[in-house]
């Protein structure tokens, strides 16, 4: 503050400020443990004034979640240039940045937080999964995926979620290792599917065509061959 | 009924009958769409009598879920004999039997059903995941798993859940294919982890030591080598 005068905020500005304050608190501790009093105090306003902008904690929680969901979906955006493995690796780094920044809130949400079961919350989580799914298809340059590819992509997204959740529980494995591992897991799940289905085989060959000889996929294949021998 | 006389049931017997009737209905349609009236009618008793045994639909839902969870956890039990791949394949068949029998109820629960967010429901889901985790460790003959193995096993369990959910949504891929695929996915995720970690490499070699030359793992490796060449 450079002046002693506290500027009066407009309604939307105040709402956005409260969402930011709440999201910050929900990111540090489980939302169940954060009270409206704390949010009011952190925002420098009274408790009744919080209720003036949000009828209850659930509506403030859902608004914070909406902002977090937009933030996360935004991090999936990646230019469609260069090897696929490198693109996915960069997205994984931003995904773990997000998980790192919002640890307790992310865990609480995905493990069944205060608003889970609310249809608004479930719809938000699904919208982020759908954004991830569509991004991956766009990078693979596939508009109408066969059922087996849809399964590989969607089940890998859930694998990425659970890997992040397990990482948050103690952080016993360096996150950079898990970011690389998830890129390899994607290739491995696609390869398992391709091993038993010709259409997936052709898709996988197309996907890997432009991967460099020193890229993550070539590295993995080399290591797997060494492991098998 | 061989006699016209309706036997009077004891309290526990009646509770168990209602749980069975409710579970059957919750398995055919989403629990949200099943009313207490329908449960009463299917059980051949009055609506107030249902409330005499269960104070509300949530408590009946939780009781039905508890029985389903015990049923599912029981299907994980598999003798510790023969190749690991074959054991896991048999468990996957029983898992898909369960998913098949309880389709709409399983989907509703895992996608955020009526009681999700209730701590009792979340604890039940976690107890089934934990039973699956402990079974797998017992089969691998490992008591104190390193963090990377715990990650592989737990994240694979979530992969199995999401694969089953995606399968239920349209059943576009034959379930036997997915049962086999999940066995291979387990090996593939373990192999990716082993490719970058010596301890996991040693564990994987031990796991695969007794796999037969014509077993699912050998089959997969052969197909992957063919795919890569």
Coordinates of N, CA, C and O in Angstrom, one line a residue, chain B residues 50-169:
Chain B
X50 N -39.4 -50.5 5.6 CA -38.0 -50.3 5.2 C -37.3 -49.4 6.1 O -36.2 -49.6 6.6
X51 N -38.0 -48.2 6.4 CA -37.4 -47.2 7.3 C -37.2 -47.7 8.7 O -36.4 -47.2 9.5
X52 N -38.0 -48.7 9.1 CA -37.8 -49.4 10.4 C -36.4 -50.0 10.5 O -35.8 -50.0 11.5
X53 N -36.0 -50.6 9.4 CA -34.7 -51.3 9.4 C -33.5 -50.4 9.0 O -32.4 -50.6 9.4
X54 N -33.8 -49.4 8.1 CA -32.7 -48.5 7.7 C -33.3 -47.1 7.7 O -34.3 -46.8 7.1
X55 N -32.6 -46.2 8.5 CA -33.2 -44.8 8.7 C -33.4 -44.0 7.4 O -34.2 -43.1 7.4
X56 N -32.6 -44.4 6.4 CA -32.8 -43.6 5.1 C -32.1 -44.4 4.0 O -31.5 -45.4 4.2
X57 N -32.2 -43.8 2.8 CA -31.7 -44.5 1.6 C -30.1 -44.6 1.7 O -29.5 -45.6 1.3
X58 N -29.5 -43.5 2.3 CA -28.1 -43.5 2.4 C -27.6 -44.7 3.2 O -26.6 -45.3 2.8
X59 N -28.3 -45.0 4.3 CA -27.7 -46.0 5.2 C -27.9 -47.4 4.5 O -27.1 -48.3 4.6
X60 N -29.0 -47.5 3.7 CA -29.2 -48.8 3.0 C -28.2 -48.9 1.9 O -27.6 -49.9 1.6
X61 N -27.9 -47.7 1.2 CA -26.9 -47.7 0.2 C -25.5 -48.1 0.7 O -24.8 -48.9 0.1
X62 N -25.2 -47.6 1.9 CA -23.9 -47.9 2.5 C -23.8 -49.3 2.9 O -22.8 -50.0 2.7
X63 N -24.9 -49.9 3.4 CA -24.9 -51.3 3.7 C -24.7 -52.2 2.5 O -24.0 -53.2 2.5
X64 N -25.4 -51.8 1.4 CA -25.3 -52.6 0.1 C -23.9 -52.5 -0.4 O -23.3 -53.4 -0.9
X65 N -23.3 -51.3 -0.3 CA -21.9 -51.0 -0.7 C -20.9 -51.9 0.1 O -20.0 -52.4 -0.5
X66 N -21.2 -52.0 1.4 CA -20.3 -52.8 2.2 C -20.3 -54.2 1.8 O -19.3 -54.9 1.7
X67 N -21.5 -54.7 1.5 CA -21.6 -56.1 1.0 C -20.9 -56.3 -0.3 O -20.1 -57.3 -0.5
X68 N -21.1 -55.3 -1.2 CA -20.4 -55.4 -2.5 C -18.9 -55.3 -2.4 O -18.2 -56.0 -3.1
X69 N -18.4 -54.5 -1.5 CA -17.0 -54.3 -1.2 C -16.4 -55.6 -0.7 O -15.3 -56.1 -1.2
X70 N -17.1 -56.3 0.2 CA -16.6 -57.6 0.7 C -16.6 -58.6 -0.4 O -15.6 -59.4 -0.5
X71 N -17.6 -58.6 -1.2 CA -17.7 -59.5 -2.4 C -16.5 -59.3 -3.3 O -15.8 -60.3 -3.6
X72 N -16.2 -58.1 -3.6 CA -15.2 -57.8 -4.6 C -13.8 -58.1 -4.0 O -13.0 -58.8 -4.6
X73 N -13.6 -57.7 -2.7 CA -12.3 -58.0 -2.1 C -12.1 -59.6 -2.0 O -11.0 -60.1 -2.2
X74 N -13.2 -60.3 -1.8 CA -13.1 -61.8 -1.8 C -12.6 -62.3 -3.1 O -11.9 -63.3 -3.2
X75 N -13.0 -61.7 -4.2 CA -12.6 -62.2 -5.5 C -11.1 -62.0 -5.8 O -10.6 -62.5 -6.8
X76 N -10.4 -61.1 -5.0 CA -9.0 -61.0 -5.3 C -8.2 -62.2 -4.7 O -7.1 -62.4 -5.1
X77 N -8.8 -63.0 -3.8 CA -8.1 -64.1 -3.3 C -7.8 -65.1 -4.3 O -8.6 -65.6 -5.1
X78 N -6.5 -65.5 -4.4 CA -6.0 -66.4 -5.5 C -4.9 -67.2 -4.9 O -4.0 -66.6 -4.2
X79 N -4.9 -68.5 -5.1 CA -3.8 -69.3 -4.5 C -2.5 -68.9 -5.0 O -2.3 -68.5 -6.2
X80 N -1.5 -68.9 -4.1 CA -0.1 -68.5 -4.5 C 0.6 -69.6 -5.2 O 1.6 -70.1 -4.7
X81 N 0.1 -70.0 -6.3 CA 0.7 -71.2 -7.1 C 0.7 -70.9 -8.5 O -0.2 -70.2 -9.0
X82 N 1.7 -71.3 -9.2 CA 1.8 -71.2 -10.7 C 2.3 -69.8 -11.1 O 2.6 -69.0 -10.2
X83 N 2.4 -69.6 -12.4 CA 3.0 -68.3 -12.9 C 2.2 -67.1 -12.4 O 0.9 -67.2 -12.4
X84 N 2.9 -66.0 -12.1 CA 2.2 -64.8 -11.7 C 1.2 -64.2 -12.7 O 0.1 -63.7 -12.4
X85 N 1.6 -64.3 -14.0 CA 0.8 -63.7 -15.0 C -0.6 -64.4 -15.1 O -1.6 -63.8 -15.3
X86 N -0.6 -65.8 -14.9 CA -1.8 -66.5 -15.0 C -2.7 -66.2 -13.8 O -3.9 -66.1 -13.9
X87 N -2.1 -66.0 -12.6 CA -2.8 -65.7 -11.4 C -3.5 -64.3 -11.6 O -4.7 -64.2 -11.3
X88 N -2.8 -63.3 -12.1 CA -3.3 -62.0 -12.3 C -4.5 -62.1 -13.3 O -5.5 -61.4 -13.2
X89 N -4.3 -62.9 -14.3 CA -5.3 -63.0 -15.4 C -6.6 -63.5 -14.8 O -7.7 -63.1 -15.1
X90 N -6.5 -64.5 -13.9 CA -7.7 -65.1 -13.3 C -8.4 -64.0 -12.4 O -9.6 -63.9 -12.4
X91 N -7.6 -63.3 -11.7 CA -8.2 -62.2 -10.8 C -8.9 -61.2 -11.7 O -10.0 -60.7 -11.4
X92 N -8.3 -60.8 -12.8 CA -8.9 -59.8 -13.7 C -10.2 -60.3 -14.3 O -11.1 -59.6 -14.4
X93 N -10.3 -61.7 -14.5 CA -11.5 -62.2 -15.0 C -12.6 -62.0 -13.9 O -13.7 -61.6 -14.2
X94 N -12.3 -62.3 -12.7 CA -13.3 -62.2 -11.6 C -13.6 -60.7 -11.3 O -14.7 -60.4 -11.0
X95 N -12.6 -59.8 -11.5 CA -12.9 -58.4 -11.4 C -13.9 -57.9 -12.4 O -14.9 -57.2 -12.1
X96 N -13.7 -58.3 -13.7 CA -14.6 -57.9 -14.7 C -16.0 -58.6 -14.5 O -17.0 -58.1 -14.9
X97 N -16.0 -59.8 -14.0 CA -17.3 -60.5 -13.6 C -18.1 -59.5 -12.7 O -19.3 -59.2 -12.9
X98 N -17.4 -59.1 -11.7 CA -18.0 -58.2 -10.7 C -18.5 -56.9 -11.3 O -19.6 -56.5 -11.1
X99 N -17.6 -56.3 -12.1 CA -18.0 -55.0 -12.8 C -19.2 -55.2 -13.7 O -20.1 -54.4 -13.8
X100 N -19.2 -56.4 -14.4 CA -20.3 -56.7 -15.3 C -21.6 -56.9 -14.5 O -22.6 -56.3 -14.9
X101 N -21.5 -57.6 -13.4 CA -22.7 -57.8 -12.6 C -23.3 -56.5 -12.0 O -24.5 -56.4 -11.7
X102 N -22.4 -55.6 -11.6 CA -22.8 -54.4 -10.9 C -22.7 -53.1 -11.7 O -22.6 -52.0 -11.1
X103 N -22.7 -53.2 -13.0 CA -22.4 -52.1 -13.9 C -22.8 -50.7 -13.5 O -22.0 -49.9 -13.1
X104 N -24.1 -50.5 -13.5 CA -24.6 -49.1 -13.3 C -24.2 -48.6 -11.9 O -23.9 -47.5 -11.7
X105 N -24.3 -49.5 -10.9 CA -23.9 -49.2 -9.5 C -22.5 -48.8 -9.4 O -22.1 -47.9 -8.7
X106 N -21.6 -49.7 -10.1 CA -20.2 -49.4 -10.0 C -19.8 -48.1 -10.7 O -19.1 -47.3 -10.1
X107 N -20.4 -47.8 -11.8 CA -20.2 -46.5 -12.5 C -20.6 -45.4 -11.6 O -19.8 -44.4 -11.5
X108 N -21.8 -45.4 -11.1 CA -22.3 -44.3 -10.3 C -21.4 -44.1 -9.1 O -21.1 -42.9 -8.8
X109 N -21.0 -45.2 -8.5 CA -20.1 -45.0 -7.3 C -18.8 -44.4 -7.7 O -18.4 -43.4 -7.0
X110 N -18.1 -44.9 -8.7 CA -16.8 -44.4 -9.0 C -16.8 -43.1 -9.7 O -15.8 -42.4 -9.6
X111 N -17.9 -42.7 -10.3 CA -18.0 -41.4 -10.9 C -18.6 -40.3 -10.0 O -18.7 -39.2 -10.4
X112 N -18.9 -40.7 -8.8 CA -19.4 -39.7 -7.8 C -20.9 -40.0 -7.6 O -21.7 -39.2 -8.1
X113 N -21.2 -41.1 -6.9 CA -22.6 -41.5 -6.7 C -23.2 -40.7 -5.5 O -22.6 -39.7 -5.0
X114 N -24.4 -41.1 -5.1 CA -25.2 -40.4 -4.1 C -24.4 -40.3 -2.8 O -24.6 -39.3 -2.0
X115 N -23.6 -41.3 -2.5 CA -23.0 -41.3 -1.1 C -21.5 -40.9 -1.2 O -20.7 -41.0 -0.3
X116 N -21.0 -40.5 -2.4 CA -19.6 -40.1 -2.5 C -19.4 -38.8 -1.8 O -20.3 -37.9 -1.8
X117 N -18.3 -38.7 -1.1 CA -18.2 -37.6 -0.2 C -18.5 -37.9 1.2 O -18.0 -37.4 2.1
X118 N -19.4 -39.0 1.4 CA -19.6 -39.5 2.7 C -18.3 -40.2 3.1 O -17.7 -41.0 2.3
X119 N -17.8 -40.0 4.3 CA -16.5 -40.6 4.7 C -16.7 -42.1 4.7 O -15.7 -42.9 4.4
X120 N -17.9 -42.7 5.0 CA -18.1 -44.1 5.1 C -17.8 -44.7 3.7 O -17.2 -45.8 3.5
X121 N -18.4 -44.1 2.7 CA -18.2 -44.6 1.3 C -16.8 -44.5 0.9 O -16.2 -45.5 0.3
X122 N -16.1 -43.4 1.1 CA -14.7 -43.3 0.7 C -13.9 -44.3 1.4 O -12.9 -44.9 0.8
X123 N -14.1 -44.6 2.7 CA -13.4 -45.5 3.4 C -13.5 -46.9 2.9 O -12.6 -47.7 2.8
X124 N -14.8 -47.2 2.4 CA -15.0 -48.6 1.8 C -14.2 -48.7 0.5 O -13.6 -49.8 0.3
X125 N -14.3 -47.7 -0.3 CA -13.6 -47.8 -1.6 C -12.1 -48.0 -1.3 O -11.4 -48.8 -1.9
X126 N -11.6 -47.2 -0.4 CA -10.1 -47.3 0.0 C -9.8 -48.7 0.5 O -8.7 -49.2 0.3
X127 N -10.7 -49.3 1.3 CA -10.4 -50.6 1.9 C -10.3 -51.6 0.8 O -9.5 -52.6 0.9
X128 N -11.1 -51.5 -0.3 CA -11.0 -52.5 -1.4 C -9.7 -52.3 -2.2 O -9.0 -53.2 -2.5
X129 N -9.4 -51.0 -2.4 CA -8.1 -50.7 -3.0 C -6.9 -51.3 -2.2 O -6.0 -51.9 -2.7
X130 N -7.0 -51.1 -0.9 CA -6.0 -51.6 0.0 C -5.9 -53.1 -0.1 O -4.8 -53.7 -0.1
X131 N -7.0 -53.8 -0.1 CA -7.1 -55.3 -0.2 C -6.4 -55.7 -1.5 O -5.6 -56.7 -1.5
X132 N -6.7 -55.0 -2.6 CA -6.1 -55.4 -3.9 C -4.5 -55.2 -3.8 O -3.8 -56.1 -4.2
X133 N -4.1 -54.1 -3.2 CA -2.7 -53.8 -3.0 C -2.0 -54.9 -2.2 O -0.9 -55.4 -2.6
X134 N -2.6 -55.2 -1.1 CA -2.0 -56.2 -0.2 C -1.9 -57.6 -0.9 O -0.9 -58.3 -0.7
X135 N -2.9 -58.0 -1.6 CA -2.9 -59.2 -2.4 C -1.8 -59.3 -3.3 O -1.0 -60.3 -3.4
X136 N -1.6 -58.2 -4.1 CA -0.5 -58.2 -5.1 C 0.8 -58.3 -4.4 O 1.7 -59.1 -4.8
X137 N 1.0 -57.6 -3.3 CA 2.3 -57.7 -2.6 C 2.6 -59.1 -2.1 O 3.7 -59.6 -2.2
X138 N 1.5 -59.7 -1.6 CA 1.6 -61.1 -1.1 C 2.1 -62.0 -2.3 O 2.9 -62.9 -2.1
X139 N 1.5 -61.8 -3.4 CA 1.8 -62.7 -4.6 C 3.3 -62.4 -5.0 O 4.0 -63.3 -5.5
X140 N 3.7 -61.2 -4.9 CA 5.1 -60.8 -5.3 C 6.0 -61.3 -4.2 O 7.3 -61.2 -4.3
X141 N 5.5 -61.7 -3.0 CA 6.3 -62.1 -1.9 C 7.2 -61.0 -1.4 O 8.3 -61.2 -1.1
X142 N 6.6 -59.8 -1.2 CA 7.3 -58.6 -0.8 C 6.5 -58.0 0.4 O 5.4 -57.7 0.3
X143 N 7.2 -57.9 1.5 CA 6.5 -57.3 2.7 C 6.7 -55.8 2.8 O 5.8 -55.1 3.2
X144 N 7.9 -55.3 2.5 CA 8.2 -53.9 2.7 C 8.6 -53.3 1.4 O 9.8 -53.2 1.1
X145 N 7.6 -52.9 0.5 CA 7.9 -52.5 -0.8 C 8.6 -51.2 -0.9 O 8.3 -50.3 -0.1
X146 N 9.6 -51.0 -1.8 CA 10.2 -49.7 -2.0 C 9.1 -48.7 -2.6 O 8.1 -49.2 -3.2
X147 N 9.3 -47.4 -2.5 CA 8.3 -46.4 -2.9 C 7.9 -46.6 -4.4 O 6.8 -46.5 -4.8
X148 N 8.9 -47.0 -5.2 CA 8.6 -47.1 -6.7 C 7.7 -48.3 -7.0 O 6.9 -48.3 -7.9
X149 N 7.9 -49.4 -6.2 CA 7.0 -50.5 -6.4 C 5.6 -50.2 -5.9 O 4.6 -50.5 -6.5
X150 N 5.5 -49.6 -4.7 CA 4.2 -49.1 -4.2 C 3.5 -48.3 -5.3 O 2.3 -48.5 -5.5
X151 N 4.2 -47.4 -5.9 CA 3.6 -46.5 -6.9 C 3.1 -47.3 -8.1 O 2.0 -47.1 -8.6
X152 N 3.9 -48.3 -8.6 CA 3.5 -49.1 -9.7 C 2.2 -49.9 -9.4 O 1.3 -49.9 -10.1
X153 N 2.2 -50.5 -8.2 CA 1.0 -51.3 -7.8 C -0.2 -50.5 -7.6 O -1.3 -50.7 -8.2
X154 N -0.1 -49.4 -6.9 CA -1.3 -48.5 -6.6 C -1.8 -47.8 -7.8 O -3.0 -47.7 -8.1
X155 N -0.8 -47.3 -8.7 CA -1.3 -46.6 -9.9 C -1.9 -47.6 -10.9 O -2.8 -47.3 -11.6
X156 N -1.4 -48.8 -10.9 CA -2.0 -49.8 -11.8 C -3.4 -50.2 -11.3 O -4.3 -50.4 -12.1
X157 N -3.6 -50.2 -10.0 CA -5.0 -50.5 -9.5 C -5.9 -49.4 -10.0 O -7.1 -49.7 -10.4
X158 N -5.5 -48.2 -10.0 CA -6.4 -47.1 -10.5 C -6.6 -47.2 -12.0 O -7.6 -46.9 -12.5
X159 N -5.5 -47.7 -12.7 CA -5.7 -48.0 -14.1 C -6.7 -49.0 -14.4 O -7.5 -48.9 -15.3
X160 N -6.7 -50.1 -13.5 CA -7.7 -51.1 -13.7 C -9.1 -50.6 -13.5 O -10.1 -50.9 -14.2
X161 N -9.3 -49.7 -12.5 CA -10.6 -49.1 -12.2 C -11.0 -48.3 -13.4 O -12.2 -48.4 -13.9
X162 N -10.1 -47.5 -13.9 CA -10.6 -46.6 -15.0 C -10.8 -47.4 -16.3 O -11.8 -47.1 -17.1
X163 N -10.0 -48.4 -16.5 CA -10.3 -49.3 -17.7 C -11.7 -49.9 -17.6 O -12.4 -50.0 -18.6
X164 N -12.0 -50.4 -16.4 CA -13.4 -51.0 -16.2 C -14.5 -50.0 -16.5 O -15.5 -50.3 -17.1
X165 N -14.3 -48.8 -16.0 CA -15.3 -47.7 -16.1 C -15.5 -47.4 -17.6 O -16.6 -47.2 -18.1
X166 N -14.3 -47.3 -18.3 CA -14.4 -46.9 -19.7 C -15.1 -48.0 -20.5 O -15.9 -47.8 -21.4
X167 N -14.8 -49.3 -20.1 CA -15.4 -50.4 -20.8 C -16.9 -50.4 -20.6 O -17.7 -50.6 -21.5
X168 N -17.4 -50.1 -19.4 CA -18.8 -50.0 -19.1 C -19.5 -49.0 -20.0 O -20.7 -49.2 -20.3
X169 N -18.8 -48.0 -20.3 CA -19.4 -46.9 -21.1 C -19.5 -47.3 -22.6 O -18.7 -46.8 -23.4

